[in-house]
PDB file of C-alpha atoms in Angstrom:
ATOM      1  CA  MET Y 206      17.367  11.194 -12.609  1.00 73.00           C
ATOM      2  CA  PRO Y 207      13.984  13.111 -12.211  1.00 86.00           C
ATOM      3  CA  ILE Y 208      13.141  14.261  -8.521  1.00 88.00           C
ATOM      4  CA  LYS Y 209       9.793  14.458  -6.920  1.00 91.00           C
ATOM      5  CA  THR Y 210       8.866  16.905  -4.088  1.00 90.00           C
ATOM      6  CA  ILE Y 211       6.417  15.896  -1.572  1.00 90.00           C
ATOM      7  CA  SER Y 212       4.929  18.564   0.788  1.00 91.00           C
ATOM      8  CA  ILE Y 213       3.586  17.918   4.018  1.00 91.00           C
ATOM      9  CA  SER Y 214       2.212  20.376   6.569  1.00 93.00           C
ATOM     10  CA  ILE Y 215       3.839  20.690  10.088  1.00 91.00           C
ATOM     11  CA  PRO Y 216       2.309  22.854  12.429  1.00 93.00           C
ATOM     12  CA  ASP Y 217       4.875  25.782  13.740  1.00 92.00           C
ATOM     13  CA  ASP Y 218       4.635  24.727  17.270  1.00 93.00           C
ATOM     14  CA  ILE Y 219       6.118  21.177  16.207  1.00 92.00           C
ATOM     15  CA  LEU Y 220       9.096  22.852  14.736  1.00 90.00           C
ATOM     16  CA  ILE Y 221       9.430  24.750  18.014  1.00 94.00           C
ATOM     17  CA  ALA Y 222       9.068  21.925  20.251  1.00 96.00           C
ATOM     18  CA  LEU Y 223      11.905  20.138  18.254  1.00 94.00           C
ATOM     19  CA  ASN Y 224      13.995  23.129  18.022  1.00 96.00           C
ATOM     20  CA  GLU Y 225      14.640  22.485  14.394  1.00 94.00           C
ATOM     21  CA  THR Y 226      14.518  24.298  11.397  1.00 93.00           C
ATOM     22  CA  GLU Y 227      12.241  23.160   8.328  1.00 93.00           C
ATOM     23  CA  GLU Y 228      15.422  22.306   6.488  1.00 93.00           C
ATOM     24  CA  GLU Y 229      16.739  20.021   9.454  1.00 95.00           C
ATOM     25  CA  LEU Y 230      13.272  18.403  10.049  1.00 95.00           C
ATOM     26  CA  GLY Y 231      13.282  17.750   6.462  1.00 93.00           C
ATOM     27  CA  HIS Y 232      16.346  15.993   6.496  1.00 94.00           C
ATOM     28  CA  ASP Y 233      15.649  14.024   9.430  1.00 95.00           C
ATOM     29  CA  MET Y 234      12.396  12.960   7.994  1.00 95.00           C
ATOM     30  CA  LYS Y 235      14.177  11.845   4.757  1.00 96.00           C
ATOM     31  CA  VAL Y 236      16.513   9.737   6.875  1.00 97.00           C
ATOM     32  CA  TYR Y 237      13.967   8.194   9.163  1.00 96.00           C
ATOM     33  CA  THR Y 238      11.743   7.401   6.333  1.00 97.00           C
ATOM     34  CA  ALA Y 239      14.645   5.673   4.521  1.00 97.00           C
ATOM     35  CA  ILE Y 240      15.457   3.664   7.721  1.00 97.00           C
ATOM     36  CA  TRP Y 241      11.684   2.802   8.158  1.00 97.00           C
ATOM     37  CA  LEU Y 242      11.480   1.551   4.447  1.00 97.00           C
ATOM     38  CA  TYR Y 243      14.479  -0.259   4.802  1.00 94.00           C
ATOM     39  CA  GLN Y 244      13.480  -1.928   7.776  1.00 93.00           C
ATOM     40  CA  LYS Y 245      10.119  -2.866   6.175  1.00 93.00           C
ATOM     41  CA  GLY Y 246      11.953  -4.527   3.016  1.00 90.00           C
ATOM     42  CA  LYS Y 247      10.537  -1.828   0.994  1.00 95.00           C
ATOM     43  CA  LEU Y 248      13.893  -0.427  -0.242  1.00 95.00           C
ATOM     44  CA  THR Y 249      17.274  -1.935  -0.421  1.00 93.00           C
ATOM     45  CA  ILE Y 250      20.179  -0.670   1.628  1.00 94.00           C
ATOM     46  CA  GLY Y 251      21.473   1.197  -1.453  1.00 94.00           C
ATOM     47  CA  LYS Y 252      18.074   3.029  -2.404  1.00 96.00           C
ATOM     48  CA  ALA Y 253      17.422   3.619   1.316  1.00 97.00           C
ATOM     49  CA  GLY Y 254      20.681   5.304   1.585  1.00 96.00           C
ATOM     50  CA  GLU Y 255      19.913   7.243  -1.588  1.00 96.00           C
ATOM     51  CA  LEU Y 256      16.622   8.682  -0.211  1.00 96.00           C
ATOM     52  CA  ALA Y 257      18.375   9.567   3.041  1.00 96.00           C
ATOM     53  CA  GLY Y 258      21.123  11.405   0.793  1.00 95.00           C
ATOM     54  CA  MET Y 259      24.054   9.231   1.984  1.00 96.00           C
ATOM     55  CA  ASP Y 260      26.210   6.814   0.126  1.00 95.00           C
ATOM     56  CA  ARG Y 261      25.909   3.311   1.152  1.00 92.00           C
ATOM     57  CA  TYR Y 262      28.641   3.050   3.669  1.00 94.00           C
ATOM     58  CA  SER Y 263      27.350   6.193   5.337  1.00 96.00           C
ATOM     59  CA  PHE Y 264      23.933   4.728   5.645  1.00 96.00           C
ATOM     60  CA  GLU Y 265      25.240   1.321   6.655  1.00 95.00           C
ATOM     61  CA  SER Y 266      27.146   3.111   9.604  1.00 96.00           C
ATOM     62  CA  LEU Y 267      24.173   5.101  10.638  1.00 96.00           C
ATOM     63  CA  LEU Y 268      22.076   1.740  10.888  1.00 96.00           C
ATOM     64  CA  ALA Y 269      25.003   0.140  12.851  1.00 94.00           C
ATOM     65  CA  GLU Y 270      25.077   3.281  15.093  1.00 95.00           C
ATOM     66  CA  ASN Y 271      21.441   2.735  15.820  1.00 93.00           C
ATOM     67  CA  ASN Y 272      21.635  -1.078  16.301  1.00 92.00           C
ATOM     68  CA  ILE Y 273      19.737  -1.778  13.277  1.00 91.00           C
ATOM     69  CA  PRO Y 274      21.087  -4.749  11.202  1.00 87.00           C
ATOM     70  CA  ILE Y 275      22.341  -4.189   7.802  1.00 87.00           C
ATOM     71  CA  SER Y 276      21.197  -7.485   6.610  1.00 81.00           C
ATOM     72  CA  LEU Y 277      17.571  -8.350   6.438  1.00 73.00           C
ATOM     73  CA  LEU Y 278      18.248 -12.174   6.153  1.00 77.00           C
ATOM     74  CA  THR Y 279      16.645 -14.256   8.453  1.00 80.00           C
ATOM     75  CA  GLU Y 280      17.981 -17.477  10.029  1.00 84.00           C
ATOM     76  CA  GLU Y 281      15.666 -19.359   7.533  1.00 89.00           C
ATOM     77  CA  ASP Y 282      16.988 -17.557   4.573  1.00 84.00           C
ATOM     78  CA  ILE Y 283      20.612 -18.519   5.411  1.00 86.00           C
ATOM     79  CA  GLU Y 284      19.619 -22.096   6.253  1.00 89.00           C
ATOM     80  CA  ASN Y 285      17.979 -22.376   2.710  1.00 88.00           C
ATOM     81  CA  ASP Y 286      20.989 -20.959   1.095  1.00 87.00           C
ATOM     82  CA  VAL Y 287      23.365 -23.247   2.952  1.00 89.00           C
ATOM     83  CA  ILE Y 288      21.058 -26.111   1.727  1.00 90.00           C
ATOM     84  CA  LYS Y 289      21.252 -24.755  -2.038  1.00 90.00           C
ATOM     85  CA  LEU Y 290      25.015 -24.663  -1.787  1.00 89.00           C
ATOM     86  CA  ARG Y 291      25.586 -27.916  -0.564  1.00 90.00           C
ATOM     87  CA  LYS Y 292      23.417 -29.254  -3.471  1.00 89.00           C
ATOM     88  CA  LEU Y 293      25.644 -27.424  -5.843  1.00 86.00           C
ATOM     89  CA  LEU Y 294      28.866 -28.817  -4.225  1.00 83.00           C
TER      90      LEU Y 294
END
């Protein structure tokens, strides 16, 4: 699959304040972006894990460790699914 590179400028003092290398911050930013895009519903859990450089199980574990639900279904979604299933039965 083709890969795109996105560059952003970060002041040196930010890296110093974070006590991170460019590579560490780049990795963290990918992970945090993946989590944010997943929470916003813009990426599936699998694609978000891919962006974070993790397999789906590892990404789900990371979400769970940070108290982030691994399902974005609302109570209304579940109720609608139950209604549909009852009609099928």
